[in-house]
PDB file of C-alpha atoms in Angstrom:
ATOM      1  CA  MET A  15      -8.577 -18.502  30.624  1.00 44.00           C
ATOM      2  CA  ASN A  16      -4.844 -18.317  29.948  1.00 46.00           C
ATOM      3  CA  GLU A  17      -3.325 -16.135  27.246  1.00 47.00           C
ATOM      4  CA  ALA A  18      -2.215 -18.188  24.233  1.00 46.00           C
ATOM      5  CA  ARG A  19       1.522 -18.833  24.204  1.00 61.00           C
ATOM      6  CA  SER A  20       1.878 -17.769  20.582  1.00 84.00           C
ATOM      7  CA  GLY A  21       0.771 -14.425  19.217  1.00 96.00           C
ATOM      8  CA  TRP A  22       2.355 -10.969  19.407  1.00 97.00           C
ATOM      9  CA  ASP A  23       4.479  -9.801  22.308  1.00 97.00           C
ATOM     10  CA  ARG A  24       4.813  -6.089  23.116  1.00 96.00           C
ATOM     11  CA  GLU A  25       7.268  -5.461  20.285  1.00 96.00           C
ATOM     12  CA  GLY A  26       5.069  -7.436  17.885  1.00 97.00           C
ATOM     13  CA  MET A  27       2.009  -5.334  18.707  1.00 98.00           C
ATOM     14  CA  ALA A  28       4.056  -2.156  18.325  1.00 96.00           C
ATOM     15  CA  ALA A  29       5.435  -3.304  14.970  1.00 97.00           C
ATOM     16  CA  ARG A  30       1.916  -4.053  13.731  1.00 97.00           C
ATOM     17  CA  ALA A  31       0.731  -0.612  14.847  1.00 97.00           C
ATOM     18  CA  ALA A  32       3.653   0.988  13.003  1.00 96.00           C
ATOM     19  CA  ARG A  33       2.192  -0.356   9.750  1.00 96.00           C
ATOM     20  CA  GLU A  34      -0.743   2.020  10.279  1.00 96.00           C
ATOM     21  CA  MET A  35       1.533   5.078  10.019  1.00 95.00           C
ATOM     22  CA  GLN A  36       1.460   7.153   6.851  1.00 95.00           C
ATOM     23  CA  ASP A  37       4.052   9.529   5.462  1.00 96.00           C
ATOM     24  CA  GLY A  38       3.569  13.033   6.841  1.00 95.00           C
ATOM     25  CA  PHE A  39       1.499  11.999   9.842  1.00 96.00           C
ATOM     26  CA  CYS A  40       1.730  13.839  13.166  1.00 97.00           C
ATOM     27  CA  VAL A  41       1.383  11.125  15.826  1.00 97.00           C
ATOM     28  CA  ASN A  42       0.964  11.041  19.598  1.00 96.00           C
ATOM     29  CA  LEU A  43       2.132   7.895  21.396  1.00 93.00           C
ATOM     30  CA  GLY A  44       0.720   6.974  24.794  1.00 90.00           C
ATOM     31  CA  ILE A  45       2.837   5.535  27.603  1.00 86.00           C
ATOM     32  CA  GLY A  46       3.714   1.848  27.792  1.00 86.00           C
ATOM     33  CA  ILE A  47       3.574  -0.348  24.690  1.00 91.00           C
ATOM     34  CA  PRO A  48       2.723   2.585  22.346  1.00 92.00           C
ATOM     35  CA  THR A  49       6.144   4.187  22.906  1.00 89.00           C
ATOM     36  CA  LEU A  50       7.688   1.148  21.170  1.00 91.00           C
ATOM     37  CA  VAL A  51       5.926   2.030  17.904  1.00 92.00           C
ATOM     38  CA  ALA A  52       8.604   4.605  17.097  1.00 89.00           C
ATOM     39  CA  ASN A  53      11.173   1.796  16.843  1.00 88.00           C
ATOM     40  CA  HIS A  54       9.312   0.141  13.976  1.00 93.00           C
ATOM     41  CA  ILE A  55       8.512   2.907  11.483  1.00 92.00           C
ATOM     42  CA  ALA A  56       9.235   1.675   7.960  1.00 92.00           C
ATOM     43  CA  PRO A  57      12.049   3.315   5.968  1.00 91.00           C
ATOM     44  CA  GLY A  58      10.745   6.134   3.804  1.00 92.00           C
ATOM     45  CA  ILE A  59       7.848   6.931   6.140  1.00 94.00           C
ATOM     46  CA  ASP A  60       8.372  10.347   7.742  1.00 94.00           C
ATOM     47  CA  VAL A  61       6.343  10.642  10.950  1.00 95.00           C
ATOM     48  CA  THR A  62       6.486  13.524  13.427  1.00 96.00           C
ATOM     49  CA  PHE A  63       5.890  12.463  17.023  1.00 95.00           C
ATOM     50  CA  GLN A  64       4.172  14.870  19.417  1.00 94.00           C
ATOM     51  CA  SER A  65       4.096  14.782  23.217  1.00 91.00           C
ATOM     52  CA  GLU A  66       1.526  16.486  25.446  1.00 89.00           C
ATOM     53  CA  ASN A  67       4.205  18.243  27.479  1.00 90.00           C
ATOM     54  CA  GLY A  68       5.054  20.458  24.511  1.00 92.00           C
ATOM     55  CA  ILE A  69       7.462  18.627  22.200  1.00 93.00           C
ATOM     56  CA  LEU A  70       6.902  18.359  18.463  1.00 94.00           C
ATOM     57  CA  GLY A  71       9.458  16.158  16.744  1.00 93.00           C
ATOM     58  CA  ILE A  72      10.726  13.388  19.027  1.00 90.00           C
ATOM     59  CA  GLY A  73      13.754  11.308  18.097  1.00 86.00           C
ATOM     60  CA  PRO A  74      14.637   7.756  19.166  1.00 82.00           C
ATOM     61  CA  PHE A  75      15.301   6.823  22.769  1.00 85.00           C
ATOM     62  CA  PRO A  76      18.810   7.951  23.745  1.00 89.00           C
ATOM     63  CA  THR A  77      21.811   5.750  24.346  1.00 89.00           C
ATOM     64  CA  GLU A  78      23.328   6.128  27.815  1.00 92.00           C
ATOM     65  CA  PRO A  79      25.849   8.825  26.751  1.00 91.00           C
ATOM     66  CA  GLU A  80      23.036  10.766  25.032  1.00 92.00           C
ATOM     67  CA  VAL A  81      20.699  10.934  28.033  1.00 94.00           C
ATOM     68  CA  ASP A  82      19.669  14.482  28.924  1.00 93.00           C
ATOM     69  CA  PRO A  83      17.417  14.521  32.028  1.00 92.00           C
ATOM     70  CA  ASP A  84      15.829  17.772  30.812  1.00 91.00           C
ATOM     71  CA  LEU A  85      14.555  16.122  27.602  1.00 92.00           C
ATOM     72  CA  ILE A  86      11.572  13.962  28.565  1.00 91.00           C
ATOM     73  CA  ASN A  87       8.252  13.009  27.038  1.00 88.00           C
ATOM     74  CA  ALA A  88       4.885  13.090  28.777  1.00 85.00           C
ATOM     75  CA  GLY A  89       5.619   9.708  30.335  1.00 82.00           C
ATOM     76  CA  LYS A  90       8.852  11.097  31.862  1.00 87.00           C
ATOM     77  CA  GLN A  91      11.028   8.960  29.576  1.00 90.00           C
ATOM     78  CA  THR A  92      14.196  10.557  28.250  1.00 92.00           C
ATOM     79  CA  ILE A  93      14.164  11.280  24.517  1.00 90.00           C
ATOM     80  CA  THR A  94      16.316  12.780  21.794  1.00 90.00           C
ATOM     81  CA  GLU A  95      15.688  15.639  19.396  1.00 91.00           C
ATOM     82  CA  ILE A  96      15.568  15.571  15.597  1.00 90.00           C
ATOM     83  CA  ASP A  97      16.567  18.291  13.152  1.00 91.00           C
ATOM     84  CA  ARG A  98      13.110  19.902  13.294  1.00 93.00           C
ATOM     85  CA  THR A  99      12.237  19.514  16.960  1.00 94.00           C
ATOM     86  CA  SER A 100      10.303  22.445  18.367  1.00 95.00           C
ATOM     87  CA  TYR A 101       8.915  23.257  21.792  1.00 95.00           C
ATOM     88  CA  ALA A 102       5.699  24.830  22.970  1.00 93.00           C
ATOM     89  CA  SER A 103       3.877  25.337  26.226  1.00 94.00           C
ATOM     90  CA  SER A 104       1.640  22.574  27.503  1.00 89.00           C
ATOM     91  CA  ALA A 105      -1.348  24.811  26.717  1.00 92.00           C
ATOM     92  CA  GLU A 106      -0.263  25.161  23.084  1.00 95.00           C
ATOM     93  CA  SER A 107       0.407  21.440  22.872  1.00 93.00           C
ATOM     94  CA  PHE A 108      -3.106  20.642  24.057  1.00 93.00           C
ATOM     95  CA  GLY A 109      -4.384  23.255  21.628  1.00 94.00           C
ATOM     96  CA  MET A 110      -2.915  21.127  18.839  1.00 93.00           C
ATOM     97  CA  ILE A 111      -4.649  18.063  20.234  1.00 94.00           C
ATOM     98  CA  ARG A 112      -8.024  19.678  20.931  1.00 94.00           C
ATOM     99  CA  GLY A 113      -7.939  21.537  17.617  1.00 94.00           C
ATOM    100  CA  GLY A 114      -7.762  18.328  15.600  1.00 94.00           C
ATOM    101  CA  HIS A 115      -4.197  18.816  14.339  1.00 95.00           C
ATOM    102  CA  ILE A 116      -2.915  15.371  15.355  1.00 96.00           C
ATOM    103  CA  ASP A 117      -3.546  12.667  12.754  1.00 97.00           C
ATOM    104  CA  LEU A 118      -3.221   9.596  14.946  1.00 97.00           C
ATOM    105  CA  SER A 119      -2.788   8.553  18.558  1.00 97.00           C
ATOM    106  CA  VAL A 120      -1.689   5.126  19.769  1.00 97.00           C
ATOM    107  CA  LEU A 121      -2.843   4.355  23.310  1.00 96.00           C
ATOM    108  CA  GLY A 122      -2.793   1.473  25.750  1.00 94.00           C
ATOM    109  CA  ALA A 123      -5.901   0.148  27.469  1.00 95.00           C
ATOM    110  CA  MET A 124      -7.254  -1.912  30.308  1.00 95.00           C
ATOM    111  CA  GLU A 125     -10.547  -2.541  28.487  1.00 97.00           C
ATOM    112  CA  VAL A 126     -12.173  -1.820  25.120  1.00 98.00           C
ATOM    113  CA  ALA A 127     -15.895  -2.323  24.487  1.00 98.00           C
ATOM    114  CA  GLN A 128     -17.484  -3.593  21.298  1.00 98.00           C
ATOM    115  CA  ASN A 129     -18.917  -0.125  20.587  1.00 98.00           C
ATOM    116  CA  GLY A 130     -15.479   1.514  20.802  1.00 98.00           C
ATOM    117  CA  ASP A 131     -15.589   2.696  24.412  1.00 98.00           C
ATOM    118  CA  LEU A 132     -12.133   2.942  25.989  1.00 97.00           C
ATOM    119  CA  ALA A 133     -11.037   2.485  29.613  1.00 96.00           C
ATOM    120  CA  ASN A 134      -7.324   3.135  29.983  1.00 92.00           C
ATOM    121  CA  TRP A 135      -6.608   5.207  33.064  1.00 86.00           C
ATOM    122  CA  MET A 136      -8.010   3.513  36.164  1.00 75.00           C
ATOM    123  CA  VAL A 137      -5.837   0.599  37.270  1.00 72.00           C
ATOM    124  CA  PRO A 138      -7.614  -1.672  39.757  1.00 68.00           C
ATOM    125  CA  GLY A 139      -5.863  -1.739  43.117  1.00 66.00           C
ATOM    126  CA  ARG A 140      -3.641   1.259  42.396  1.00 66.00           C
ATOM    127  CA  VAL A 141      -3.882   4.919  43.325  1.00 57.00           C
ATOM    128  CA  VAL A 142      -4.076   6.907  40.102  1.00 58.00           C
ATOM    129  CA  LYS A 143      -4.219  10.698  40.063  1.00 59.00           C
ATOM    130  CA  GLY A 144      -6.309  10.883  36.888  1.00 62.00           C
ATOM    131  CA  PRO A 145      -6.439  10.171  33.167  1.00 68.00           C
ATOM    132  CA  GLY A 146      -3.812  12.745  32.169  1.00 71.00           C
ATOM    133  CA  GLY A 147      -4.127  13.794  28.544  1.00 85.00           C
ATOM    134  CA  ALA A 148      -5.948  10.665  27.391  1.00 90.00           C
ATOM    135  CA  MET A 149      -9.408  12.255  27.458  1.00 92.00           C
ATOM    136  CA  ASP A 150      -8.190  15.144  25.312  1.00 94.00           C
ATOM    137  CA  LEU A 151      -6.516  12.744  22.891  1.00 95.00           C
ATOM    138  CA  VAL A 152      -9.581  10.585  22.310  1.00 96.00           C
ATOM    139  CA  ALA A 153     -11.739  13.703  21.875  1.00 94.00           C
ATOM    140  CA  GLY A 154      -9.452  15.650  19.559  1.00 95.00           C
ATOM    141  CA  VAL A 155      -7.333  13.218  17.528  1.00 96.00           C
ATOM    142  CA  ARG A 156      -8.633  12.030  14.175  1.00 94.00           C
ATOM    143  CA  LYS A 157      -7.847   8.309  14.564  1.00 97.00           C
ATOM    144  CA  ILE A 158      -7.304   6.237  17.711  1.00 98.00           C
ATOM    145  CA  ILE A 159      -5.403   2.941  17.735  1.00 98.00           C
ATOM    146  CA  VAL A 160      -5.317   0.893  20.930  1.00 98.00           C
ATOM    147  CA  LEU A 161      -2.683  -1.705  21.854  1.00 98.00           C
ATOM    148  CA  MET A 162      -3.314  -4.163  24.680  1.00 97.00           C
ATOM    149  CA  ASP A 163      -2.898  -7.771  25.752  1.00 97.00           C
ATOM    150  CA  HIS A 164      -5.992  -9.697  24.771  1.00 98.00           C
ATOM    151  CA  LEU A 165      -6.408 -11.072  28.284  1.00 97.00           C
ATOM    152  CA  ALA A 166      -5.521  -9.652  31.681  1.00 94.00           C
ATOM    153  CA  LYS A 167      -2.931 -11.465  33.801  1.00 92.00           C
ATOM    154  CA  ASP A 168      -5.719 -13.227  35.694  1.00 92.00           C
ATOM    155  CA  GLY A 169      -7.298 -14.400  32.429  1.00 94.00           C
ATOM    156  CA  THR A 170     -10.066 -11.789  32.379  1.00 95.00           C
ATOM    157  CA  MET A 171     -11.248 -10.827  28.913  1.00 97.00           C
ATOM    158  CA  LYS A 172     -10.334  -7.239  28.012  1.00 98.00           C
ATOM    159  CA  PHE A 173     -12.254  -6.851  24.710  1.00 98.00           C
ATOM    160  CA  ARG A 174     -15.703  -6.759  26.251  1.00 98.00           C
ATOM    161  CA  LYS A 175     -19.371  -6.120  25.539  1.00 98.00           C
ATOM    162  CA  THR A 176     -19.194  -3.135  27.885  1.00 98.00           C
ATOM    163  CA  CYS A 177     -16.331  -1.729  29.930  1.00 97.00           C
ATOM    164  CA  THR A 178     -16.400  -2.319  33.674  1.00 95.00           C
ATOM    165  CA  LEU A 179     -13.788   0.354  34.503  1.00 93.00           C
ATOM    166  CA  PRO A 180     -14.243   4.147  34.354  1.00 92.00           C
ATOM    167  CA  LEU A 181     -14.237   5.354  30.759  1.00 94.00           C
ATOM    168  CA  THR A 182     -11.669   7.536  29.045  1.00 95.00           C
ATOM    169  CA  GLY A 183     -14.020   8.096  26.118  1.00 96.00           C
ATOM    170  CA  THR A 184     -17.144   6.679  24.501  1.00 97.00           C
ATOM    171  CA  ASN A 185     -17.074   5.280  20.952  1.00 98.00           C
ATOM    172  CA  VAL A 186     -13.524   6.473  20.260  1.00 98.00           C
ATOM    173  CA  VAL A 187     -11.480   3.408  19.237  1.00 98.00           C
ATOM    174  CA  ASP A 188     -10.959   2.911  15.492  1.00 98.00           C
ATOM    175  CA  VAL A 189      -8.405   0.085  15.473  1.00 98.00           C
ATOM    176  CA  LEU A 190      -7.674  -2.434  18.235  1.00 98.00           C
ATOM    177  CA  ILE A 191      -4.459  -4.432  18.096  1.00 98.00           C
ATOM    178  CA  THR A 192      -4.166  -7.112  20.748  1.00 98.00           C
ATOM    179  CA  SER A 193      -1.675  -9.894  21.367  1.00 98.00           C
ATOM    180  CA  LEU A 194      -3.992 -12.200  19.383  1.00 98.00           C
ATOM    181  CA  ALA A 195      -5.510 -10.221  16.514  1.00 98.00           C
ATOM    182  CA  VAL A 196      -6.278  -6.924  14.787  1.00 98.00           C
ATOM    183  CA  PHE A 197      -9.798  -5.484  14.836  1.00 98.00           C
ATOM    184  CA  SER A 198     -10.857  -2.511  12.731  1.00 98.00           C
ATOM    185  CA  ARG A 199     -14.068  -0.808  11.736  1.00 98.00           C
ATOM    186  CA  MET A 200     -15.100   1.233   8.720  1.00 96.00           C
ATOM    187  CA  ASP A 201     -16.468   4.065  10.843  1.00 97.00           C
ATOM    188  CA  ARG A 202     -17.671   4.645  14.374  1.00 97.00           C
ATOM    189  CA  GLN A 203     -21.164   3.407  13.623  1.00 97.00           C
ATOM    190  CA  ALA A 204     -19.911   0.061  12.276  1.00 98.00           C
ATOM    191  CA  PRO A 205     -19.011  -3.064  14.256  1.00 98.00           C
ATOM    192  CA  PHE A 206     -15.419  -4.183  14.683  1.00 98.00           C
ATOM    193  CA  GLN A 207     -14.130  -6.701  12.182  1.00 98.00           C
ATOM    194  CA  MET A 208     -11.266  -9.084  12.856  1.00 98.00           C
ATOM    195  CA  ILE A 209      -8.968  -8.441   9.886  1.00 98.00           C
ATOM    196  CA  GLU A 210      -5.748 -10.190  10.914  1.00 98.00           C
ATOM    197  CA  LEU A 211      -4.559 -12.915  13.265  1.00 98.00           C
ATOM    198  CA  ALA A 212      -1.286 -12.863  15.154  1.00 98.00           C
ATOM    199  CA  PRO A 213       1.195 -15.624  14.228  1.00 96.00           C
ATOM    200  CA  GLY A 214       0.154 -19.034  15.520  1.00 96.00           C
ATOM    201  CA  ILE A 215      -3.343 -17.872  16.534  1.00 97.00           C
ATOM    202  CA  SER A 216      -6.603 -19.273  15.153  1.00 97.00           C
ATOM    203  CA  ALA A 217      -9.929 -17.509  14.809  1.00 97.00           C
ATOM    204  CA  ALA A 218     -11.393 -20.049  17.238  1.00 97.00           C
ATOM    205  CA  GLN A 219      -8.840 -19.053  19.887  1.00 97.00           C
ATOM    206  CA  VAL A 220      -9.792 -15.413  19.493  1.00 98.00           C
ATOM    207  CA  ARG A 221     -13.501 -16.198  19.735  1.00 97.00           C
ATOM    208  CA  ALA A 222     -12.940 -18.205  22.917  1.00 97.00           C
ATOM    209  CA  SER A 223     -10.959 -15.327  24.459  1.00 97.00           C
ATOM    210  CA  THR A 224     -13.332 -12.480  23.552  1.00 98.00           C
ATOM    211  CA  GLU A 225     -16.551 -11.308  25.165  1.00 98.00           C
ATOM    212  CA  ALA A 226     -17.206  -8.558  22.591  1.00 98.00           C
ATOM    213  CA  TYR A 227     -19.171  -9.058  19.409  1.00 98.00           C
ATOM    214  CA  PHE A 228     -17.101  -8.764  16.232  1.00 98.00           C
ATOM    215  CA  GLU A 229     -17.284  -9.852  12.614  1.00 98.00           C
ATOM    216  CA  GLU A 230     -14.607 -11.767  10.740  1.00 96.00           C
ATOM    217  CA  LYS A 231     -12.974 -10.405   7.610  1.00 94.00           C
ATOM    218  CA  LEU A 232      -9.870 -12.526   7.167  1.00 86.00           C
TER     219      LEU A 232
END
């Protein structure tokens, strides 16, 4: 099945995720689409971004003259500082994550299951060293938002009954934002509900492109 031509692109998914941010939040952004969320924070919302490699307080991506190769996030992208940027060891950074001091993490995914299982580190056909900090994030962060295309490039459904790839965590996803729709659940014992459609997308299109069970609350 082909991905619908309308719907959210990468920036659209990131902008929708940015609406989940609250003033005063400390937020970790995963690599890929999640890094774009920082470009869409609403005026008046003060969010502190944290990176696993020991940075607390990440500014916007630098312009070419601002690039400092020594200032990188966990995904090895160059970043800028803000007026309150601080640095810690990787051990202290993971202490923040494992200790429950991060309010929200936005991650990418290859698959999400209807019970909230997440598979986001094993890429079929590629050599991957391991899941990095993702397992710590899903275990220690209070709320997990996942951004992903609704379908894989070959048309495979990615919101599934059960994940087919190695898991990052079981029952950890609270909000799923795909290129077609937004799914949320009241708690981790509740089923996902489709609460919003991307522009130009119908509920029938989402149903036809989804293996997972979900309820509608539009």
